[in-house]
Every structure is written in C-alpha cells, then in structure tokens.
PDB file of C-alpha atoms and ligand atoms in Angstrom:
ATOM      1  CA  MET A   1     -52.961  62.084-210.582  1.00 74.00           C
ATOM      2  CA  ALA A   2     -52.770  66.140-208.841  1.00 88.00           C
ATOM      3  CA  VAL A   3     -50.503  68.229-211.126  1.00 97.00           C
ATOM      4  CA  SER A   4     -48.617  71.206-210.381  1.00 98.00           C
ATOM      5  CA  LEU A   5     -48.204  74.137-212.613  1.00 98.00           C
ATOM      6  CA  THR A   6     -45.915  76.785-213.251  1.00 98.00           C
ATOM      7  CA  GLY A   7     -45.798  79.740-215.353  1.00 98.00           C
ATOM      8  CA  THR A   8     -41.978  81.540-215.778  1.00 98.00           C
ATOM      9  CA  ASP A   9     -41.342  84.646-216.404  1.00 98.00           C
ATOM     10  CA  LEU A  10     -44.581  85.031-219.376  1.00 98.00           C
ATOM     11  CA  HIS A  11     -44.355  88.407-220.946  1.00 98.00           C
ATOM     12  CA  LEU A  12     -46.984  89.301-223.513  1.00 98.00           C
ATOM     13  CA  ALA A  13     -48.391  92.672-225.833  1.00 98.00           C
ATOM     14  CA  PHE A  14     -51.019  93.103-228.111  1.00 98.00           C
ATOM     15  CA  GLY A  15     -48.983  94.798-230.652  1.00 97.00           C
ATOM     16  CA  THR A  16     -47.694  98.751-227.749  1.00 97.00           C
ATOM     17  CA  ASN A  17     -50.314  96.958-224.787  1.00 98.00           C
ATOM     18  CA  LYS A  18     -48.008  95.095-222.639  1.00 98.00           C
ATOM     19  CA  VAL A  19     -50.515  93.104-220.828  1.00 98.00           C
ATOM     20  CA  LEU A  20     -48.372  90.495-218.796  1.00 98.00           C
ATOM     21  CA  ARG A  21     -44.370  92.395-218.274  1.00 98.00           C
ATOM     22  CA  GLY A  22     -43.002  88.700-216.019  1.00 98.00           C
ATOM     23  CA  VAL A  23     -45.248  87.047-214.031  1.00 98.00           C
ATOM     24  CA  ASP A  24     -44.735  84.007-212.087  1.00 98.00           C
ATOM     25  CA  LEU A  25     -46.659  81.501-210.603  1.00 98.00           C
ATOM     26  CA  HIS A  26     -46.820  78.450-209.553  1.00 98.00           C
ATOM     27  CA  VAL A  27     -48.822  75.675-207.849  1.00 98.00           C
ATOM     28  CA  ASP A  28     -48.101  72.791-206.210  1.00 98.00           C
ATOM     29  CA  ALA A  29     -49.974  69.372-206.849  1.00 98.00           C
ATOM     30  CA  GLY A  30     -53.582  69.437-205.676  1.00 98.00           C
ATOM     31  CA  ASP A  31     -52.888  73.057-204.251  1.00 98.00           C
ATOM     32  CA  THR A  32     -55.488  76.035-205.195  1.00 98.00           C
ATOM     33  CA  VAL A  33     -53.791  79.811-205.834  1.00 98.00           C
ATOM     34  CA  THR A  34     -56.458  82.423-205.930  1.00 98.00           C
ATOM     35  CA  VAL A  35     -55.853  85.514-208.421  1.00 98.00           C
ATOM     36  CA  ILE A  36     -56.726  89.047-207.360  1.00 98.00           C
ATOM     37  CA  GLY A  37     -56.226  92.588-209.091  1.00 98.00           C
ATOM     38  CA  PRO A  38     -58.287  94.997-210.686  1.00 97.00           C
ATOM     39  CA  SER A  39     -60.083  94.684-213.849  1.00 97.00           C
ATOM     40  CA  GLY A  40     -57.024  95.586-217.011  1.00 98.00           C
ATOM     41  CA  SER A  41     -54.260  94.302-215.117  1.00 98.00           C
ATOM     42  CA  GLY A  42     -54.054  91.323-216.763  1.00 98.00           C
ATOM     43  CA  LYS A  43     -55.251  87.850-214.779  1.00 98.00           C
ATOM     44  CA  SER A  44     -57.702  86.777-218.013  1.00 98.00           C
ATOM     45  CA  THR A  45     -54.520  86.958-220.596  1.00 98.00           C
ATOM     46  CA  LEU A  46     -52.478  84.836-218.087  1.00 98.00           C
ATOM     47  CA  LEU A  47     -54.929  82.269-217.478  1.00 98.00           C
ATOM     48  CA  ARG A  48     -55.195  82.133-221.856  1.00 97.00           C
ATOM     49  CA  VAL A  49     -51.691  82.175-222.066  1.00 97.00           C
ATOM     50  CA  LEU A  50     -50.782  79.143-219.627  1.00 97.00           C
ATOM     51  CA  ASN A  51     -53.740  77.586-221.090  1.00 95.00           C
ATOM     52  CA  ARG A  52     -51.960  78.976-224.724  1.00 94.00           C
ATOM     53  CA  LEU A  53     -55.035  80.089-225.841  1.00 95.00           C
ATOM     54  CA  HIS A  54     -52.706  82.240-226.612  1.00 96.00           C
ATOM     55  CA  GLU A  55     -48.248  81.790-227.117  1.00 96.00           C
ATOM     56  CA  PRO A  56     -46.259  83.961-224.707  1.00 98.00           C
ATOM     57  CA  ASP A  57     -44.088  86.215-225.937  1.00 98.00           C
ATOM     58  CA  GLN A  58     -41.699  84.944-223.866  1.00 98.00           C
ATOM     59  CA  GLY A  59     -42.022  82.002-220.727  1.00 98.00           C
ATOM     60  CA  ASP A  60     -42.766  78.801-220.521  1.00 98.00           C
ATOM     61  CA  VAL A  61     -45.911  77.425-218.745  1.00 98.00           C
ATOM     62  CA  LEU A  62     -44.306  73.803-217.080  1.00 98.00           C
ATOM     63  CA  LEU A  63     -47.077  70.610-216.467  1.00 97.00           C
ATOM     64  CA  ASP A  64     -45.664  68.115-213.582  1.00 96.00           C
ATOM     65  CA  GLY A  65     -42.454  70.339-213.859  1.00 96.00           C
ATOM     66  CA  LYS A  66     -42.860  69.516-218.334  1.00 97.00           C
ATOM     67  CA  SER A  67     -42.567  72.292-220.890  1.00 97.00           C
ATOM     68  CA  VAL A  68     -46.162  72.389-222.301  1.00 96.00           C
ATOM     69  CA  LEU A  69     -44.938  74.600-225.147  1.00 95.00           C
ATOM     70  CA  LYS A  70     -44.232  72.539-227.926  1.00 94.00           C
ATOM     71  CA  ASP A  71     -47.164  69.658-226.907  1.00 93.00           C
ATOM     72  CA  ASN A  72     -50.037  70.241-229.454  1.00 93.00           C
ATOM     73  CA  PRO A  73     -52.223  73.055-228.266  1.00 91.00           C
ATOM     74  CA  ASP A  74     -55.458  71.172-228.186  1.00 90.00           C
ATOM     75  CA  LYS A  75     -53.839  68.197-226.405  1.00 90.00           C
ATOM     76  CA  LEU A  76     -52.943  70.635-223.276  1.00 91.00           C
ATOM     77  CA  ARG A  77     -56.676  72.044-223.548  1.00 90.00           C
ATOM     78  CA  GLN A  78     -58.098  68.355-222.317  1.00 92.00           C
ATOM     79  CA  ARG A  79     -55.227  68.875-219.558  1.00 95.00           C
ATOM     80  CA  ILE A  80     -56.567  71.693-218.069  1.00 97.00           C
ATOM     81  CA  GLY A  81     -60.501  72.858-218.002  1.00 96.00           C
ATOM     82  CA  MET A  82     -61.825  75.917-217.961  1.00 96.00           C
ATOM     83  CA  VAL A  83     -64.647  77.801-215.713  1.00 97.00           C
ATOM     84  CA  PHE A  84     -65.365  81.384-217.462  1.00 94.00           C
ATOM     85  CA  GLN A  85     -67.732  84.083-216.398  1.00 93.00           C
ATOM     86  CA  HIS A  86     -70.623  83.452-219.539  1.00 91.00           C
ATOM     87  CA  PHE A  87     -71.081  79.483-219.088  1.00 86.00           C
ATOM     88  CA  ASN A  88     -71.852  79.285-222.321  1.00 91.00           C
ATOM     89  CA  LEU A  89     -73.748  76.285-222.315  1.00 97.00           C
ATOM     90  CA  PHE A  90     -75.715  74.983-225.822  1.00 97.00           C
ATOM     91  CA  PRO A  91     -79.211  75.321-225.298  1.00 97.00           C
ATOM     92  CA  HIS A  92     -80.979  73.463-227.465  1.00 98.00           C
ATOM     93  CA  LYS A  93     -79.494  70.278-225.516  1.00 98.00           C
ATOM     94  CA  THR A  94     -80.556  68.924-222.691  1.00 98.00           C
ATOM     95  CA  VAL A  95     -77.885  69.139-219.954  1.00 98.00           C
ATOM     96  CA  VAL A  96     -76.594  66.425-219.229  1.00 98.00           C
ATOM     97  CA  ASP A  97     -75.776  66.614-223.506  1.00 98.00           C
ATOM     98  CA  ASN A  98     -73.859  69.693-223.283  1.00 98.00           C
ATOM     99  CA  ILE A  99     -71.725  67.800-220.394  1.00 98.00           C
ATOM    100  CA  ALA A 100     -71.321  64.551-222.369  1.00 98.00           C
ATOM    101  CA  LEU A 101     -69.906  66.626-225.765  1.00 97.00           C
ATOM    102  CA  GLY A 102     -66.968  66.954-225.031  1.00 95.00           C
ATOM    103  CA  PRO A 103     -66.296  63.078-223.997  1.00 96.00           C
ATOM    104  CA  ARG A 104     -67.791  62.315-226.535  1.00 97.00           C
ATOM    105  CA  LYS A 105     -66.302  64.527-230.004  1.00 95.00           C
ATOM    106  CA  LEU A 106     -62.878  64.748-228.031  1.00 93.00           C
ATOM    107  CA  LYS A 107     -62.752  61.970-226.331  1.00 94.00           C
ATOM    108  CA  GLY A 108     -64.698  59.424-228.387  1.00 95.00           C
ATOM    109  CA  MET A 109     -66.388  57.463-225.586  1.00 97.00           C
ATOM    110  CA  SER A 110     -69.836  55.948-226.528  1.00 97.00           C
ATOM    111  CA  LYS A 111     -72.512  57.686-226.127  1.00 97.00           C
ATOM    112  CA  ASP A 112     -73.698  55.308-223.474  1.00 97.00           C
ATOM    113  CA  GLU A 113     -70.335  55.837-221.919  1.00 97.00           C
ATOM    114  CA  ALA A 114     -70.515  59.894-222.382  1.00 98.00           C
ATOM    115  CA  ARG A 115     -73.898  59.713-220.900  1.00 97.00           C
ATOM    116  CA  SER A 116     -73.134  57.933-217.466  1.00 97.00           C
ATOM    117  CA  LEU A 117     -70.586  59.609-216.968  1.00 98.00           C
ATOM    118  CA  ALA A 118     -71.893  62.664-217.741  1.00 98.00           C
ATOM    119  CA  LEU A 119     -74.563  62.240-215.230  1.00 98.00           C
ATOM    120  CA  GLU A 120     -72.109  61.002-212.657  1.00 97.00           C
ATOM    121  CA  GLN A 121     -70.321  64.846-212.755  1.00 97.00           C
ATOM    122  CA  LEU A 122     -74.346  65.502-212.920  1.00 97.00           C
ATOM    123  CA  GLU A 123     -73.766  63.789-208.641  1.00 96.00           C
ATOM    124  CA  LEU A 124     -71.417  64.892-208.620  1.00 94.00           C
ATOM    125  CA  VAL A 125     -72.087  68.402-208.395  1.00 96.00           C
ATOM    126  CA  GLY A 126     -76.012  67.813-207.316  1.00 95.00           C
ATOM    127  CA  LEU A 127     -78.597  67.857-210.115  1.00 97.00           C
ATOM    128  CA  ALA A 128     -78.538  64.591-211.398  1.00 96.00           C
ATOM    129  CA  ASN A 129     -82.101  65.872-210.933  1.00 97.00           C
ATOM    130  CA  LYS A 130     -81.873  68.250-214.158  1.00 98.00           C
ATOM    131  CA  ALA A 131     -80.283  65.703-215.770  1.00 98.00           C
ATOM    132  CA  ASP A 132     -82.855  65.935-218.999  1.00 98.00           C
ATOM    133  CA  SER A 133     -83.859  69.644-217.940  1.00 98.00           C
ATOM    134  CA  ARG A 134     -82.862  72.493-221.146  1.00 98.00           C
ATOM    135  CA  PRO A 135     -80.163  74.354-219.681  1.00 97.00           C
ATOM    136  CA  GLY A 136     -82.290  78.299-220.131  1.00 97.00           C
ATOM    137  CA  ASN A 137     -84.795  75.977-217.334  1.00 97.00           C
ATOM    138  CA  LEU A 138     -81.844  75.871-214.376  1.00 97.00           C
ATOM    139  CA  SER A 139     -81.150  78.861-212.391  1.00 95.00           C
ATOM    140  CA  GLY A 140     -77.540  81.002-213.134  1.00 95.00           C
ATOM    141  CA  GLY A 141     -76.137  79.309-210.379  1.00 96.00           C
ATOM    142  CA  GLN A 142     -77.058  76.172-211.251  1.00 96.00           C
ATOM    143  CA  GLN A 143     -76.256  76.532-214.951  1.00 97.00           C
ATOM    144  CA  GLN A 144     -72.798  77.378-213.952  1.00 96.00           C
ATOM    145  CA  ARG A 145     -72.860  74.658-211.828  1.00 97.00           C
ATOM    146  CA  VAL A 146     -73.495  72.303-215.239  1.00 97.00           C
ATOM    147  CA  ALA A 147     -70.229  73.796-217.180  1.00 97.00           C
ATOM    148  CA  ILE A 148     -68.059  73.393-214.258  1.00 98.00           C
ATOM    149  CA  ALA A 149     -69.433  69.889-214.129  1.00 97.00           C
ATOM    150  CA  ARG A 150     -69.022  69.878-218.612  1.00 97.00           C
ATOM    151  CA  ALA A 151     -65.194  70.826-217.509  1.00 97.00           C
ATOM    152  CA  LEU A 152     -64.777  67.517-214.509  1.00 97.00           C
ATOM    153  CA  ALA A 153     -66.703  65.315-217.624  1.00 97.00           C
ATOM    154  CA  MET A 154     -62.423  65.664-219.395  1.00 96.00           C
ATOM    155  CA  LYS A 155     -60.901  64.480-216.180  1.00 96.00           C
ATOM    156  CA  PRO A 156     -59.041  67.356-216.386  1.00 97.00           C
ATOM    157  CA  GLU A 157     -55.847  67.588-214.300  1.00 97.00           C
ATOM    158  CA  VAL A 158     -55.643  71.008-213.388  1.00 98.00           C
ATOM    159  CA  MET A 159     -58.759  73.312-213.366  1.00 98.00           C
ATOM    160  CA  PHE A 160     -59.495  77.490-214.361  1.00 98.00           C
ATOM    161  CA  PHE A 161     -61.866  79.507-213.031  1.00 98.00           C
ATOM    162  CA  ASP A 162     -62.364  83.257-214.256  1.00 98.00           C
ATOM    163  CA  GLU A 163     -64.380  84.914-212.214  1.00 97.00           C
ATOM    164  CA  ALA A 164     -67.320  81.809-212.645  1.00 97.00           C
ATOM    165  CA  THR A 165     -69.470  83.836-210.384  1.00 97.00           C
ATOM    166  CA  SER A 166     -69.301  87.525-211.236  1.00 95.00           C
ATOM    167  CA  ALA A 167     -72.718  86.827-213.184  1.00 94.00           C
ATOM    168  CA  LEU A 168     -74.513  85.693-211.092  1.00 95.00           C
ATOM    169  CA  ASP A 169     -77.348  87.036-209.048  1.00 93.00           C
ATOM    170  CA  PRO A 170     -75.940  87.071-205.568  1.00 92.00           C
ATOM    171  CA  GLU A 171     -77.287  84.491-203.916  1.00 92.00           C
ATOM    172  CA  LEU A 172     -76.835  82.261-206.368  1.00 94.00           C
ATOM    173  CA  VAL A 173     -72.668  82.950-205.758  1.00 96.00           C
ATOM    174  CA  LYS A 174     -72.772  80.952-202.410  1.00 95.00           C
ATOM    175  CA  GLY A 175     -73.600  77.922-203.922  1.00 94.00           C
ATOM    176  CA  VAL A 176     -70.692  77.308-206.466  1.00 96.00           C
ATOM    177  CA  LEU A 177     -68.026  78.990-204.675  1.00 97.00           C
ATOM    178  CA  ALA A 178     -68.991  75.531-202.087  1.00 97.00           C
ATOM    179  CA  LEU A 179     -68.585  73.756-205.387  1.00 96.00           C
ATOM    180  CA  MET A 180     -65.010  75.330-206.112  1.00 98.00           C
ATOM    181  CA  ALA A 181     -64.460  75.571-202.300  1.00 98.00           C
ATOM    182  CA  ASP A 182     -65.104  71.459-202.335  1.00 97.00           C
ATOM    183  CA  LEU A 183     -62.822  70.653-205.526  1.00 97.00           C
ATOM    184  CA  ALA A 184     -60.114  72.101-203.857  1.00 97.00           C
ATOM    185  CA  LYS A 185     -60.131  70.440-200.692  1.00 97.00           C
ATOM    186  CA  GLY A 186     -60.890  67.487-202.778  1.00 96.00           C
ATOM    187  CA  GLY A 187     -57.135  67.540-204.096  1.00 96.00           C
ATOM    188  CA  MET A 188     -57.650  69.691-207.383  1.00 98.00           C
ATOM    189  CA  THR A 189     -54.842  72.335-208.930  1.00 98.00           C
ATOM    190  CA  MET A 190     -56.631  75.639-209.540  1.00 98.00           C
ATOM    191  CA  VAL A 191     -56.574  78.705-210.262  1.00 98.00           C
ATOM    192  CA  VAL A 192     -59.181  80.705-209.138  1.00 98.00           C
ATOM    193  CA  VAL A 193     -59.522  84.878-211.102  1.00 98.00           C
ATOM    194  CA  THR A 194     -61.951  86.163-208.994  1.00 97.00           C
ATOM    195  CA  HIS A 195     -63.042  88.827-206.565  1.00 96.00           C
ATOM    196  CA  GLU A 196     -64.709  87.034-204.135  1.00 96.00           C
ATOM    197  CA  MET A 197     -61.875  87.845-201.038  1.00 96.00           C
ATOM    198  CA  GLY A 198     -63.617  86.067-198.714  1.00 96.00           C
ATOM    199  CA  PHE A 199     -63.553  82.781-201.415  1.00 97.00           C
ATOM    200  CA  ALA A 200     -60.006  84.224-201.714  1.00 97.00           C
ATOM    201  CA  ARG A 201     -58.669  83.955-198.035  1.00 97.00           C
ATOM    202  CA  GLU A 202     -60.805  80.672-197.031  1.00 97.00           C
ATOM    203  CA  VAL A 203     -60.043  78.448-199.645  1.00 97.00           C
ATOM    204  CA  SER A 204     -56.799  79.589-201.424  1.00 98.00           C
ATOM    205  CA  ASP A 205     -52.625  78.273-199.914  1.00 98.00           C
ATOM    206  CA  THR A 206     -51.491  81.176-201.989  1.00 98.00           C
ATOM    207  CA  VAL A 207     -52.951  83.971-203.360  1.00 98.00           C
ATOM    208  CA  LEU A 208     -51.947  86.347-206.324  1.00 98.00           C
ATOM    209  CA  PHE A 209     -52.197  89.975-206.332  1.00 98.00           C
ATOM    210  CA  MET A 210     -51.715  91.181-209.908  1.00 98.00           C
ATOM    211  CA  ASP A 211     -51.405  95.369-211.475  1.00 98.00           C
ATOM    212  CA  HIS A 212     -50.338  96.280-215.023  1.00 98.00           C
ATOM    213  CA  GLY A 213     -49.616  92.777-216.158  1.00 98.00           C
ATOM    214  CA  SER A 214     -47.208  92.048-213.239  1.00 98.00           C
ATOM    215  CA  VAL A 215     -47.121  90.333-210.035  1.00 98.00           C
ATOM    216  CA  VAL A 216     -46.941  92.946-207.195  1.00 98.00           C
ATOM    217  CA  GLU A 217     -47.148  90.771-204.355  1.00 98.00           C
ATOM    218  CA  THR A 218     -47.963  87.097-203.483  1.00 98.00           C
ATOM    219  CA  GLY A 219     -48.064  84.950-200.361  1.00 98.00           C
ATOM    220  CA  LYS A 220     -50.298  83.440-197.791  1.00 98.00           C
ATOM    221  CA  PRO A 221     -53.631  84.658-197.591  1.00 98.00           C
ATOM    222  CA  ASP A 222     -53.319  85.516-194.420  1.00 97.00           C
ATOM    223  CA  GLN A 223     -50.634  87.772-194.406  1.00 97.00           C
ATOM    224  CA  LEU A 224     -51.881  89.443-197.746  1.00 97.00           C
ATOM    225  CA  PHE A 225     -55.174  90.701-196.277  1.00 97.00           C
ATOM    226  CA  ASP A 226     -53.772  91.141-193.387  1.00 97.00           C
ATOM    227  CA  LYS A 227     -50.373  92.679-193.841  1.00 97.00           C
ATOM    228  CA  PRO A 228     -50.231  93.459-197.751  1.00 97.00           C
ATOM    229  CA  GLU A 229     -46.644  95.705-198.008  1.00 97.00           C
ATOM    230  CA  THR A 230     -47.350  97.658-201.183  1.00 97.00           C
ATOM    231  CA  GLU A 231     -50.350 100.623-201.233  1.00 97.00           C
ATOM    232  CA  ARG A 232     -51.362  99.328-203.981  1.00 97.00           C
ATOM    233  CA  LEU A 233     -52.035  96.774-202.707  1.00 98.00           C
ATOM    234  CA  GLN A 234     -53.323  97.934-199.777  1.00 98.00           C
ATOM    235  CA  GLN A 235     -55.437 100.683-202.082  1.00 97.00           C
ATOM    236  CA  PHE A 236     -57.230  98.069-203.539  1.00 98.00           C
ATOM    237  CA  LEU A 237     -57.825  96.045-200.563  1.00 97.00           C
ATOM    238  CA  SER A 238     -59.323  99.111-199.849  1.00 96.00           C
ATOM    239  CA  GLN A 239     -61.859  99.386-202.389  1.00 95.00           C
ATOM    240  CA  VAL A 240     -62.811  95.535-202.633  1.00 92.00           C
ATOM    241  CA  LEU A 241     -63.403  94.791-198.994  1.00 86.00           C
TER     242      LEU A 241
HETATM  243  P1  LIG B 301     -58.771  91.548-216.788  1.00 58.43           P
HETATM  244  O1  LIG B 301     -58.896  89.793-216.913  1.00 58.43           O
HETATM  245  O2  LIG B 301     -57.324  91.771-215.273  1.00 58.43           O
HETATM  246  O3  LIG B 301     -59.598  92.644-216.439  1.00 58.43           O
HETATM  247  P2  LIG B 301     -57.849  90.916-218.916  1.00 58.43           P
HETATM  248  O4  LIG B 301     -56.083  90.353-219.199  1.00 58.43           O
HETATM  249  O5  LIG B 301     -58.576  90.821-219.179  1.00 58.43           O
HETATM  250  O6  LIG B 301     -57.311  91.975-218.065  1.00 58.43           O
HETATM  251  O7  LIG B 301     -57.125  91.940-219.479  1.00 58.43           O
HETATM  252  C1  LIG B 301     -55.406  93.022-219.899  1.00 58.43           C
HETATM  253  C2  LIG B 301     -55.340  94.066-220.213  1.00 58.43           C
HETATM  254  O8  LIG B 301     -55.119  92.528-222.545  1.00 58.43           O
HETATM  255  C3  LIG B 301     -56.855  95.006-220.959  1.00 58.43           C
HETATM  256  O9  LIG B 301     -55.949  96.234-221.227  1.00 58.43           O
HETATM  257  C4  LIG B 301     -56.986  94.318-222.723  1.00 58.43           C
HETATM  258  O10 LIG B 301     -57.181  95.650-223.477  1.00 58.43           O
HETATM  259  C5  LIG B 301     -55.763  93.529-223.382  1.00 58.43           C
HETATM  260  N1  LIG B 301     -56.558  92.676-223.717  1.00 58.43           N
HETATM  261  C6  LIG B 301     -57.249  91.263-223.147  1.00 58.43           C
HETATM  262  N2  LIG B 301     -57.008  90.353-224.786  1.00 58.43           N
HETATM  263  C7  LIG B 301     -56.123  91.420-225.997  1.00 58.43           C
HETATM  264  C8  LIG B 301     -56.635  90.572-226.846  1.00 58.43           C
HETATM  265  N3  LIG B 301     -57.245  89.289-227.639  1.00 58.43           N
HETATM  266  N4  LIG B 301     -56.225  91.811-227.890  1.00 58.43           N
HETATM  267  C9  LIG B 301     -55.974  92.915-227.394  1.00 58.43           C
HETATM  268  N5  LIG B 301     -55.974  93.518-226.104  1.00 58.43           N
HETATM  269  C10 LIG B 301     -56.316  92.771-225.619  1.00 58.43           C
HETATM  270 MG1  LIG B 302     -60.732  89.049-216.862  1.00 58.43          MG
END
C-alpha cells in the first residue's frame, strides 16, 4: 500500500526569485524524510511542487516510480495528505463532520459511511470523545490531531507535514509529534518539514537540509546532526539546537 515518492531536479522561480534550484528528493515506500532549513529556503514551496499546487518549471515528480505531472492535479492531491501549521477546520461544523466532509464530497461516500470512517480516524488520533464538539472547544494540539485525522480519512498514500507544530503552545507539541511518529512507524510514507530537531533525529530515515532553494546536505540523521559537512549546516544547527 505504501508508495515511494521522488522529486528530480525540481526548479521553480517566482519572477526572478529562483526558489527551487534543482532539488532532488527520494522517499522510499514507508519511510520518513525530514526537511530542515532556514526560513525562506524553499521548504514549503518544495512540498507544494510535489503535490502540484505549483507546477515546476523543470523536473519531475514520481509516485511509485511513475511520473504524476500529467495526472489530474486533484486526483494527485487525493493521494497526498497534507497537514499545515494552521489547521483550517470549519468552526461551525462538528469535529466528526469536518473529517467526514472530504470522503463525502470527494469520494462520494454516503453520510453514514463517511461518519463511521471519520469516527474510526478520530479513534486513531485519540479523540473519539470529541466527535460532536466544535473545533473551537478543543486545544490547538487536539485541533491539529483532528486535522491529521481529516487528512488520513482520505486514505492518502503519502503524508506531508509543513511545520505542523509551529503554531502550537509548547506543551501541546509533544502529543502531535507523538502521533506523527506513530504514523511514521506504522509505515506511512512521509515528508515532514519541521523545526523540531528531536523529531528529525529520532523519527526520520533521511534528513534533507535546504538553503536558498538547494539541498545542501542529505543523509541519515546521525550523520547530519553529528557530522555536518558544510559550514552552512553547522551554522544552522548551532542556531537551532
Ligand atoms: P520556507 O518554507 O523554507 O520558509 P518558502 O518555500 O515559503 O520557504 O519560500 C521560499 C521563497 O519563495 C521565499 O523567498 C518566498 O518569498 C517565495 N515564495 C513562496 N511562495 C511564493 C508565491 N506564491 N509567490 C511568490 N513568491 C513566493
Ligand atoms: Mg514554510
């Protein structure tokens, strides 16, 4: 069920701003790649090119070894679940309805089917007891777990996380990271953009350090964190660790 994800020689410019300058990334099926790097280095743009919210100027994106650049972008986005810093749940809908919405609208599920799927996903993220609450009555960490459940309800083959814990109060970060670690261990193919270096070291199979639109270093977490080869990564780590 798990698939691999590959980006090859990805380029993207906004006007004269070259935001991606030939990025290569490969995630084996069931692996987790963590992307670290300073603000503005192109991490979010990389995720957006990989799920075709932006079309690359050059390069290819492959799922399971097959190019997806000619596929219908909406179909592709159903294969890749995405969790952002701001979870954007619908405030007037209950938690369970927020999760059931995608499967109903995009997969044509009946109301009952979608509700039972949503309840299953809520169980997985430990929030079954919040099914009929409004998002506003949940903590930020709980809301983010609902957002993860919402993404998982679409049965994605790959999950992207873009600074999923950056907007959370410090005491709420751990629960969300633990859930992400569980997903990773459960064999989900994941790309995680994060400032949580503990997570990057403990959970990822590969870490990718980006700066100015390029991958400056990539390798196993121990290698990158303990023996950074470039001055740029050494400098970055000295600022964030
Ligand atoms: P990061 O996620 O690493 O902080 P981003 O990918 O958000 O970096 O941004 C990289 C660069 O791309 C920045 O210079 C940013 O201003 C620019 N950028 C991002 N998205 C857009 C856009 N939609 N239009 C124009 N410029 C953009
Ligand atoms: Mg970003």
